Tab-separated table of C-alpha atoms and ligand atoms in Angstrom:
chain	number	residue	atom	x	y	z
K	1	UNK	CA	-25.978	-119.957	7.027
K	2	UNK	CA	-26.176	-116.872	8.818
K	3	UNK	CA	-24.397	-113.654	8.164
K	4	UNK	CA	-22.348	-113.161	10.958
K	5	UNK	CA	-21.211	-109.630	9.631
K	6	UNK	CA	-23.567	-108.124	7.345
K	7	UNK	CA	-22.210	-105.374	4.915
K	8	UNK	CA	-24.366	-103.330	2.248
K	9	UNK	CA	-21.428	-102.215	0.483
K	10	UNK	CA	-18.691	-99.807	0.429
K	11	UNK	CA	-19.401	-96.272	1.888
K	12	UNK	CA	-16.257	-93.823	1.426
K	13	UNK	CA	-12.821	-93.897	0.453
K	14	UNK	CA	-11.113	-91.386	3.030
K	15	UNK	CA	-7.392	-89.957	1.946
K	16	UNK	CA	-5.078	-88.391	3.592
K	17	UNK	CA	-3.812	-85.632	1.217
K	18	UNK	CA	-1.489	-82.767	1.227
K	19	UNK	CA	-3.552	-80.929	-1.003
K	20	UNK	CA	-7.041	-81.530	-0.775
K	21	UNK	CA	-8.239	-78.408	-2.396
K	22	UNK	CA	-6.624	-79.730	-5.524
K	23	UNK	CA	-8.015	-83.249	-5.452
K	24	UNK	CA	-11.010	-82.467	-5.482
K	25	UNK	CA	-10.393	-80.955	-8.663
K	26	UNK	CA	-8.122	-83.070	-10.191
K	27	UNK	CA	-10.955	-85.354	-9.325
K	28	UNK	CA	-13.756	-83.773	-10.297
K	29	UNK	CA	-12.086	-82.443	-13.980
K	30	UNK	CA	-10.230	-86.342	-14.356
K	31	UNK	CA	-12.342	-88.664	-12.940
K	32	UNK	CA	-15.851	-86.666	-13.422
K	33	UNK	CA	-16.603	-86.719	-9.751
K	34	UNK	CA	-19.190	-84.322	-8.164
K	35	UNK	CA	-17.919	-82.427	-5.117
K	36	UNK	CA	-20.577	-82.457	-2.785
K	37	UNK	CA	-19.921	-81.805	1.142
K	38	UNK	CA	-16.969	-79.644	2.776
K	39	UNK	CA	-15.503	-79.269	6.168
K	40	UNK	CA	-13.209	-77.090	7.384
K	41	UNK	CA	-12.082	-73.970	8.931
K	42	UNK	CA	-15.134	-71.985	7.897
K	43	UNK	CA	-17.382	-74.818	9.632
K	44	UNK	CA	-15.811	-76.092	12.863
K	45	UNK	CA	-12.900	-77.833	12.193
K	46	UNK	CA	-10.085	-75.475	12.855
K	47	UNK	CA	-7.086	-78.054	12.006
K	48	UNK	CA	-8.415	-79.621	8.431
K	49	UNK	CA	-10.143	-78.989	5.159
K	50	UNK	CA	-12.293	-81.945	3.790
K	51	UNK	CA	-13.772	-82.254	0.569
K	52	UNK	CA	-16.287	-84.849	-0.708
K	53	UNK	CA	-16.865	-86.036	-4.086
K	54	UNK	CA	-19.120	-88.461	-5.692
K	55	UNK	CA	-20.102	-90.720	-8.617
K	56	UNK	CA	-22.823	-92.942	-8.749
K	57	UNK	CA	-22.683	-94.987	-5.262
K	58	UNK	CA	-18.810	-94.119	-4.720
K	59	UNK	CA	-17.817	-91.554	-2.237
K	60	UNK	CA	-14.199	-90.379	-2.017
K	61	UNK	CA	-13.477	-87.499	0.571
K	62	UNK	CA	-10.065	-85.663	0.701
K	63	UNK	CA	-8.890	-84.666	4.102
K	64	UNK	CA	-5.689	-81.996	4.072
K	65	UNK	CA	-3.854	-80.809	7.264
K	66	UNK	CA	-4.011	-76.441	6.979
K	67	UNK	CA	-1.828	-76.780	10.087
K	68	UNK	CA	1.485	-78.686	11.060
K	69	UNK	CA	1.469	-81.841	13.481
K	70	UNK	CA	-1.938	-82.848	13.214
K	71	UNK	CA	-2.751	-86.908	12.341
K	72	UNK	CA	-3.166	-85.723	8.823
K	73	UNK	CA	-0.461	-83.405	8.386
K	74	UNK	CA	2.160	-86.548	10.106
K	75	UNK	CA	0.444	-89.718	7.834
K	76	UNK	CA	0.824	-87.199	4.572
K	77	UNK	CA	4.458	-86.429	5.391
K	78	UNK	CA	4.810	-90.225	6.026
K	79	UNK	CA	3.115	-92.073	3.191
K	80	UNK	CA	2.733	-89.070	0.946
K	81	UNK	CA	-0.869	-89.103	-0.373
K	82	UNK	CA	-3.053	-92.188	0.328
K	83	UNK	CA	-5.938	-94.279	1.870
K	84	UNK	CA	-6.410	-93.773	5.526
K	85	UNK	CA	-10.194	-95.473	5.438
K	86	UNK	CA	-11.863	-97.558	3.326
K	87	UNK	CA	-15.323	-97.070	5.215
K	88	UNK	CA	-17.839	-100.313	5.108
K	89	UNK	CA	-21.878	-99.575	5.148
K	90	UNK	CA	-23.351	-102.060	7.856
K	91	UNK	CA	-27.205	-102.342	8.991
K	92	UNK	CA	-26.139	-102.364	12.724
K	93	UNK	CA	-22.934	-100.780	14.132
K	94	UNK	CA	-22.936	-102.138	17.306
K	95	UNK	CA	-23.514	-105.760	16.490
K	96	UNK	CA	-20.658	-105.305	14.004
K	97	UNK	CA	-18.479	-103.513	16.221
K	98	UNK	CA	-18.671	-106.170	19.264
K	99	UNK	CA	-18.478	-108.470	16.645
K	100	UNK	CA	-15.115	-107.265	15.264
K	101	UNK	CA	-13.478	-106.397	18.862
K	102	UNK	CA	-14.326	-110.220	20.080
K	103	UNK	CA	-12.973	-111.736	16.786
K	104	UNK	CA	-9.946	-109.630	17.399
K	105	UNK	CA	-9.885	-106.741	15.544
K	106	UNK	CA	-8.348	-103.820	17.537
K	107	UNK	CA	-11.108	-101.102	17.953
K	108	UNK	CA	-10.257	-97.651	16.876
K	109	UNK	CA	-13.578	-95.583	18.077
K	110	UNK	CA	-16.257	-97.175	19.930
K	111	UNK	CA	-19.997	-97.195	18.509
K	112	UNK	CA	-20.736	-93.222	18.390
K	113	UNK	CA	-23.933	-91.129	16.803
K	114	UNK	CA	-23.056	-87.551	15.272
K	115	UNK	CA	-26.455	-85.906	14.582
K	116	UNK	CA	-27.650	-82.938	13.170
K	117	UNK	CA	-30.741	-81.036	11.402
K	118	UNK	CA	-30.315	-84.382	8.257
K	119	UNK	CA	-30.763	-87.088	10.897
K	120	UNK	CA	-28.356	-89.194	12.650
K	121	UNK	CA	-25.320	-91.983	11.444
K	122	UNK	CA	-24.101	-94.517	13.482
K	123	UNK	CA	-20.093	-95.168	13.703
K	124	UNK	CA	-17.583	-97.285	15.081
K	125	UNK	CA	-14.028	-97.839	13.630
K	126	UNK	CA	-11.313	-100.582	13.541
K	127	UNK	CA	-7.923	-100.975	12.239
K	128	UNK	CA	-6.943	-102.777	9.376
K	129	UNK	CA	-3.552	-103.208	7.856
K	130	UNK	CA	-0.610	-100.362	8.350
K	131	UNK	CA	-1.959	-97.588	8.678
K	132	UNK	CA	-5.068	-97.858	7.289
K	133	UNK	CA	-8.958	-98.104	9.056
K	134	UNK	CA	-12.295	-99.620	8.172
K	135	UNK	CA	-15.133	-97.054	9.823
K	136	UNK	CA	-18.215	-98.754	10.265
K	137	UNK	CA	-21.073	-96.705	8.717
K	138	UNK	CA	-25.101	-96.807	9.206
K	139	UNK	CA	-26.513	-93.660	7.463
K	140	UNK	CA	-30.248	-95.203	6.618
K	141	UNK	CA	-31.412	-92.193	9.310
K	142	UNK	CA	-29.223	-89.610	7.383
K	143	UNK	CA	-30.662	-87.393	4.544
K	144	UNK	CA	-27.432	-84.970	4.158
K	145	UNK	CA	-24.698	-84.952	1.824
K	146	UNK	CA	-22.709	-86.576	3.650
K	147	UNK	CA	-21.770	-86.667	7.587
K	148	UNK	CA	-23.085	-84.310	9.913
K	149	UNK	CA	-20.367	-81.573	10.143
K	150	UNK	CA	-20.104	-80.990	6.485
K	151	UNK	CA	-22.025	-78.510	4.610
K	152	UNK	CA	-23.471	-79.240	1.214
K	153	UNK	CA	-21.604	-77.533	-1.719
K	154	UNK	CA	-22.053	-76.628	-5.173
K	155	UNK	CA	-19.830	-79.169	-8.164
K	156	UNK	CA	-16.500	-77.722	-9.013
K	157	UNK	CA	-17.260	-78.752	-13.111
K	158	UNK	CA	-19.832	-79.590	-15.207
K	159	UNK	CA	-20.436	-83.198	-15.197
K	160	UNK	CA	-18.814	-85.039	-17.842
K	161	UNK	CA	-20.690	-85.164	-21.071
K	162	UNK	CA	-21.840	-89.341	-20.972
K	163	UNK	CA	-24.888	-90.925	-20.291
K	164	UNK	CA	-25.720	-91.250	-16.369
K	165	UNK	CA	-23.557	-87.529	-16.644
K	166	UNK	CA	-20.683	-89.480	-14.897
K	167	UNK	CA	-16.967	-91.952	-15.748
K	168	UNK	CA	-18.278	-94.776	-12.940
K	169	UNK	CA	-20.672	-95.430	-11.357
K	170	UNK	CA	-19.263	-97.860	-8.209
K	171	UNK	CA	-16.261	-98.861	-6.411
K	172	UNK	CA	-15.406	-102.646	-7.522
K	173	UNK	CA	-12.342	-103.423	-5.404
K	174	UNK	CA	-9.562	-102.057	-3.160
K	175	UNK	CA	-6.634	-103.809	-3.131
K	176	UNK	CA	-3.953	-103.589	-0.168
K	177	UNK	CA	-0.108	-104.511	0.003
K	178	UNK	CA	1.099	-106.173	2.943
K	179	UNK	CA	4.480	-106.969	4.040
K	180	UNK	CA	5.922	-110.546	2.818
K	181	UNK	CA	4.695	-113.412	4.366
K	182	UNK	CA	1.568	-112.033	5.824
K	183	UNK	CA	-1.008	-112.307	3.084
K	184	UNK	CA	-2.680	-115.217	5.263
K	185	UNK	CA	-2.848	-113.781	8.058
K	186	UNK	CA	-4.866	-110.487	6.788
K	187	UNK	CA	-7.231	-112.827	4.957
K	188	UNK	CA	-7.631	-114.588	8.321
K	189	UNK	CA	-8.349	-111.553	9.887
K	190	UNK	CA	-11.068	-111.074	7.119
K	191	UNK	CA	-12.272	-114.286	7.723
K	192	UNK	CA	-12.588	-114.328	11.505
K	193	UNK	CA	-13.633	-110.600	12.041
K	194	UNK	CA	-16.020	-109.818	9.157
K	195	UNK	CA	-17.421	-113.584	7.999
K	196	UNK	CA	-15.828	-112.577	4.795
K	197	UNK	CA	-14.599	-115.771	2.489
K	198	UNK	CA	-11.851	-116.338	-0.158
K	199	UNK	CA	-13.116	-115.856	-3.709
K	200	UNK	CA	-11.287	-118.470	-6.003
K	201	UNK	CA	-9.335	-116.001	-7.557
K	202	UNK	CA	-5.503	-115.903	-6.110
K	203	UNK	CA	-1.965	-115.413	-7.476
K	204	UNK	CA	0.120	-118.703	-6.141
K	205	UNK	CA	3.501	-119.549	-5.924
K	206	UNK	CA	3.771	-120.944	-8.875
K	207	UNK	CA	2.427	-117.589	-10.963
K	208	UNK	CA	4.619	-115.741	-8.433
K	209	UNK	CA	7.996	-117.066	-9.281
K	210	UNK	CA	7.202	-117.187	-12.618
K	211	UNK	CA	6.684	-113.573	-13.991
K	212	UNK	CA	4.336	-111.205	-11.322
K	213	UNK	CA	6.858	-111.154	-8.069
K	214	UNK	CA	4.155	-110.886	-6.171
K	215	UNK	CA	1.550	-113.209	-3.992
K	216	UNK	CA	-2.419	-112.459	-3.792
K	217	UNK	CA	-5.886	-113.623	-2.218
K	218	UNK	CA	-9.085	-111.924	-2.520
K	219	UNK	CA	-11.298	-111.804	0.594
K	220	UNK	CA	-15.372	-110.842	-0.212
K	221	UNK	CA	-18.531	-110.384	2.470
K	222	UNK	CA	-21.319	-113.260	1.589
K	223	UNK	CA	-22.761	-111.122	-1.082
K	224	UNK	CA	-19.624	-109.685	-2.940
K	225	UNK	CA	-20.295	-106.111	-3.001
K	226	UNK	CA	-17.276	-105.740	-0.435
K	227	UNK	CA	-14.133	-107.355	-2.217
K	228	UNK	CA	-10.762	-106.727	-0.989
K	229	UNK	CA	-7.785	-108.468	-3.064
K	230	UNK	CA	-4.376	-108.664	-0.720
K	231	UNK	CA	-1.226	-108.996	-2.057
K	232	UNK	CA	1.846	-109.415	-0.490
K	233	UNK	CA	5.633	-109.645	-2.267
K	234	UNK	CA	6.827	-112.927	-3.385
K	235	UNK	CA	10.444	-113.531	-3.236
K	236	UNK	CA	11.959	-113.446	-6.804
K	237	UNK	CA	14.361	-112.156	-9.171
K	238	UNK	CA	13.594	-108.786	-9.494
K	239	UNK	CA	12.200	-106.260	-7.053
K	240	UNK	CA	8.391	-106.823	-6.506
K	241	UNK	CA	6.027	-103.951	-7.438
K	242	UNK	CA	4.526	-104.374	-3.820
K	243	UNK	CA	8.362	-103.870	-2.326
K	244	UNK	CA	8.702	-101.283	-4.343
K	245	UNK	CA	5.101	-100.069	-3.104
K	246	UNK	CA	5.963	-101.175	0.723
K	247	UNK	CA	8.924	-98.867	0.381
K	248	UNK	CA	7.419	-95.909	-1.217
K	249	UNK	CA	4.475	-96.014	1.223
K	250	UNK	CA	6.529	-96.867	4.163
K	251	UNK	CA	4.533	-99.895	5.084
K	252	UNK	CA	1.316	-101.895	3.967
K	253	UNK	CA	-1.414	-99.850	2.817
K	254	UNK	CA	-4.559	-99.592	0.218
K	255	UNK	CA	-2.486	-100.433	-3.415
K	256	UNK	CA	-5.481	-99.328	-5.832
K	257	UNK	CA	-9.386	-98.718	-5.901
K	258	UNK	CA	-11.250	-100.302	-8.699
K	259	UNK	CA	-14.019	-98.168	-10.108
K	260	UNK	CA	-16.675	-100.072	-11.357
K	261	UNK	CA	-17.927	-98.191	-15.178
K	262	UNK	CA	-20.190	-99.476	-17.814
K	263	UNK	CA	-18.630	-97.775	-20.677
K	264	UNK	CA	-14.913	-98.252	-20.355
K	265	UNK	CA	-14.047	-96.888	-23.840
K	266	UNK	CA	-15.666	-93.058	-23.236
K	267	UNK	CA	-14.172	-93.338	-19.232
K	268	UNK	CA	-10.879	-94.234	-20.958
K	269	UNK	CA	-11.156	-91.457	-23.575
K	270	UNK	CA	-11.981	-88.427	-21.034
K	271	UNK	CA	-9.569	-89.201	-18.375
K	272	UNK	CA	-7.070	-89.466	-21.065
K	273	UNK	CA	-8.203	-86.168	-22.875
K	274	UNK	CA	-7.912	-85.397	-18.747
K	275	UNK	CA	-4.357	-85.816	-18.416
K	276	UNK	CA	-4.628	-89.184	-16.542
K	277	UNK	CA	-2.061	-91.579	-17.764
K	278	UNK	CA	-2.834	-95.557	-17.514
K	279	UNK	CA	-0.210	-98.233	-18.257
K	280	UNK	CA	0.841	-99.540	-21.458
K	281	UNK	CA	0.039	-102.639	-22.966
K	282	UNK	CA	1.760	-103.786	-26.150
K	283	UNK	CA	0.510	-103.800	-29.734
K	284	UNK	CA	1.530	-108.124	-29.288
K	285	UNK	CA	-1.024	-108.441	-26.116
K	286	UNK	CA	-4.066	-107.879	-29.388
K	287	UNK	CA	-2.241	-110.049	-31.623
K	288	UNK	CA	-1.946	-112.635	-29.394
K	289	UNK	CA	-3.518	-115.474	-31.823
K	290	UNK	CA	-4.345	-117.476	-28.458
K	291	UNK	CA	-6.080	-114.764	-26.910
K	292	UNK	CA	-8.326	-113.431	-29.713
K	293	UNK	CA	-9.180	-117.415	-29.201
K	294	UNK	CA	-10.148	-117.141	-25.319
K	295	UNK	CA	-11.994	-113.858	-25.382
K	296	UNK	CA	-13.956	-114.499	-28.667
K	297	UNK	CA	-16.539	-112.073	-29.130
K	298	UNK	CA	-16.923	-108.907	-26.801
K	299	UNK	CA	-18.849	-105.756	-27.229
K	300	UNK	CA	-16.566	-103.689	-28.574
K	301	UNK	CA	-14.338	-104.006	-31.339
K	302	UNK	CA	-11.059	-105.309	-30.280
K	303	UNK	CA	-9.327	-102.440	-32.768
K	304	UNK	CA	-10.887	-100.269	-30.211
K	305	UNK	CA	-9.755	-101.967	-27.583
K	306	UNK	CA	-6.048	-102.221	-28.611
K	307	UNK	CA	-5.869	-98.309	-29.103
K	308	UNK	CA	-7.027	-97.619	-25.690
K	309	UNK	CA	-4.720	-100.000	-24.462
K	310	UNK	CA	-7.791	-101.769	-22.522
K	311	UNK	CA	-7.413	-105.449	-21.653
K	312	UNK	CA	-10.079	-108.448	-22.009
K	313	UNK	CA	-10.330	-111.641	-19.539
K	314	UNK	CA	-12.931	-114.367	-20.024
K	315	UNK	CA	-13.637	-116.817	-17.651
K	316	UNK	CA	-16.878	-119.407	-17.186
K	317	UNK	CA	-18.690	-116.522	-16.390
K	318	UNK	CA	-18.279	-113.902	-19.048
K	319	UNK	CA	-15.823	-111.763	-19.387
K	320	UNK	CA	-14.216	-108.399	-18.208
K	321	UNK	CA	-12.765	-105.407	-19.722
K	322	UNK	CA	-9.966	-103.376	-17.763
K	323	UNK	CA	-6.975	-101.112	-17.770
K	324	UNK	CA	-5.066	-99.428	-15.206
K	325	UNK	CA	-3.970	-96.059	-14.394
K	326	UNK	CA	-0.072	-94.959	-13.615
K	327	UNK	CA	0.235	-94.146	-9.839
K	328	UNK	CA	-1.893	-90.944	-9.150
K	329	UNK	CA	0.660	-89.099	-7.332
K	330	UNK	CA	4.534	-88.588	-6.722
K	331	UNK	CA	5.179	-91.492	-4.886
K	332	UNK	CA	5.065	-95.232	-7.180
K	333	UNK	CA	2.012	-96.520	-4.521
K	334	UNK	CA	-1.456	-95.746	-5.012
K	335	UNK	CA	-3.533	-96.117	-8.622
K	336	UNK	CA	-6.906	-97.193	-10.004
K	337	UNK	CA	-8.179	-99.977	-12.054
K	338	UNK	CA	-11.152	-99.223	-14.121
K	339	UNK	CA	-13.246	-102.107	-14.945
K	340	UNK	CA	-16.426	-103.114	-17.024
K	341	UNK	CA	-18.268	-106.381	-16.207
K	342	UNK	CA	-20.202	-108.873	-18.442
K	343	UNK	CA	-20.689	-111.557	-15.958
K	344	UNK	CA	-17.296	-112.350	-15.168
K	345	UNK	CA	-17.010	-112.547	-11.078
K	346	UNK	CA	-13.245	-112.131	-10.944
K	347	UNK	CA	-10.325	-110.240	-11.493
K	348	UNK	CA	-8.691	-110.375	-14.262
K	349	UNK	CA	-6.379	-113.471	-14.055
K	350	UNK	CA	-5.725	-113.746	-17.776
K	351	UNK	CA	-4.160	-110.608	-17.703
K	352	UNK	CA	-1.926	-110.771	-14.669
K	353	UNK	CA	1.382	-112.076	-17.251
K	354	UNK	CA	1.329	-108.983	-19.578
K	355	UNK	CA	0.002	-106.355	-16.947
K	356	UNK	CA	2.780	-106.844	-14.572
K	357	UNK	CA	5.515	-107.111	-17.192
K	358	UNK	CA	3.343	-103.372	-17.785
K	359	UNK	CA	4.453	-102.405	-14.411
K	360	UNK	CA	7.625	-103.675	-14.434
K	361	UNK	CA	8.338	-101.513	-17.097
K	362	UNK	CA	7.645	-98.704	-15.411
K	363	UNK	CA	9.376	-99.796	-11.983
K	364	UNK	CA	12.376	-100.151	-14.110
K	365	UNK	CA	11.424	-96.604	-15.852
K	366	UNK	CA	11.862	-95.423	-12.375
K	367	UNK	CA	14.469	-97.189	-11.438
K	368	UNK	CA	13.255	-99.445	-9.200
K	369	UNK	CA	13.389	-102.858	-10.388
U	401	LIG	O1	-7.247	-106.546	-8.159
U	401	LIG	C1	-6.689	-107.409	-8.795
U	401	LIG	O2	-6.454	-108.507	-8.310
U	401	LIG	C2	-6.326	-107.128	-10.227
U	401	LIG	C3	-4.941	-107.529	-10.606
U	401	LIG	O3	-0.420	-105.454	-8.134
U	401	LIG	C4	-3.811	-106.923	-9.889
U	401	LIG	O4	-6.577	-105.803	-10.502
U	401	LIG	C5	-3.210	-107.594	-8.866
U	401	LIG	C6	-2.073	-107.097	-8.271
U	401	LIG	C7	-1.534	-105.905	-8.714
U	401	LIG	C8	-2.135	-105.198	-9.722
U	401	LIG	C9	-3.287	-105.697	-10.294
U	402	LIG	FE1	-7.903	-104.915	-9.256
């Protein structure tokens, strides 16, 4: 079968922030990212400051508005801080562009080239759900730090003191919350726009009524290093988490980014140490004699595990190790996942039942449950 929509992976996260100055070092001290390209007044672009950090094949860049009424300056006063692009590395933008537009994706920017002394990238954009964009990228003629525009910069920090000098190494995931009863239609969109296919993990009704309040299908290119979860509220009880979310944001939008580590224990411990607060789980979730069954043996000490508050799945695979930060600003809508891999392909089923009773604690913490 041919690829009708070839991906090579993620290339940035872009957010919209009201601060970006201070991201990139709450990034770079928290989440042991290397700031390596800025734009902004000093550099031809009057209206915004733009910082870009790194770690290992992840790219986040922070775009603040220094002046009222720009794009930025209206989504930040919108949505507060959050994901206006999750950008997608392709091998040809204008096959994947025409590709999109005639599947029925509604075109943002049409193929363009920005160029300078580093080479030349390729772009095109298209819109995704709410607010939210996927630029196409092709920077195999580009030898800069980033995008032509931006000038190379020196870290903020030392890098943190681990092996490959970093907390993660990859983005796994990013997840995104769209309004009730149109789950299916965004993963048709992913279907009939990028080729992409539904990986066999999914929340269904019958999880959703029973404890999680909310509905979910994961969407991946042919080769799974593009994976894109969507959830969308399921009508229950309580408030959903993605109402909640859908309220705070002000519409559907990128829910959290999974960063992809191979030593969740020393991530865990730094970003802690950091000031980064992740979500409960309780003492009962290690004790669980049924669990300790299903996981069996992983590499780390479940003692460890249980005082980190890190959770284990297992499927036919192998198994996963994960835990979850608190939402990373104000509003209750955008946080991260961290998550370490031994051969397990999915996303952490086993622990849907105790992490969102996790977040329902702290929706009703806030007072939004
Ligand atoms: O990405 C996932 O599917 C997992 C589980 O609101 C998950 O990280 C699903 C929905 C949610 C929080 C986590
Ligand atoms: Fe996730």
């Amino acid at each position: 079968m041919s690829d009708v929509f070839p991906v090579n992976g993620m290339d940035a996260v872009v957010f919209a922030v009201g601060n970006a100055k201070q991201a990139a070092h709450y990034y770079s001290t928290a989440f042991g990212m290397m700031l390596v390209a800025y734009r902004g007044p000093e550099n031809g672009s009057p209206d915004t400051a733009a910082y870009v950090l790194t770690s290992g094949s992840a790219t986040f860049e922070f775009r603040a508005s220094i002046r009222p009424g720009t794009e930025i300056a209206r989504h930040v006063a919108e949505h507060g801080d959050g994901v206006i692009d999750l950008a997608i590395q392709v091998p040809d933008v204008e096959a994947a562009y025409a590709h999109a537009v005639a599947h029925g994706a509604e075109g943002l920017a049409e193929p363009y080239t920005m160029e300078d002394e580093h080479g030349k990238v390729q772009l095109a954009a298209i819109a995704t759900y709410g607010q939210t964009r996927h630029t196409l990228v092709d920077r195999s003629n580009y030898g800069g730090p980033y995008l032509p525009g931006y000038v190379p910069v020196e870290p903020l920090v030392a890098p943190p003191a681990t092996k490959g000098g970093r907390l993660f190494q990859a983005i796994d995931h990013c997840v995104g919350n769209v309004e009730l009863g149109k789950m299916d239609e965004w993963v048709e969109f992913y279907r009939n726009v990028m080729g992409f296919t539904n990986m066999a993990e999914f929340i269904g009704d019958d999880i959703a009524t029973e404890y999680s309040a909310l509905m979910s299908k994961v969407v991946a290119d042919g080769t799974r290093k593009v994976k894109f979860p969507l959830n969308e509220p399921a009508v229950s009880r309580k408030k959903s988490q993605i109402d909640e979310y859908l309220e705070f944001y002000g519409g559907p939008g990128v829910q959290h980014i999974a960063l992809a580590t191979n030593d969740i224990l020393t991530t865990v411990d730094h970003m802690r140490a950091a000031g980064v607060r992740f979500l409960d789980t309780p003492d009962s979730y290690y004790e669980d004699p049924e669990l300790r069954a299903r996981i069996g043996q992983v590499r780390a000490p479940i003692e460890e595990l249980k005082r980190r508050k890190i959770l284990v799945d297992r499927d036919e695979d192998g198994y996963l190790l994960q835990i979850f930060t608190q939402p990373v600003q104000d509003r209750p809508t955008v946080f991260f996942e961290l998550i370490e891999r031994h051969g397990s392909l999915g996303f952490g089923k086993g622990n849907f039942k105790a992490l969102f009773e996790a977040i329902e604690r702290e929706q009703e913490r806030r007072g939004n449950l």
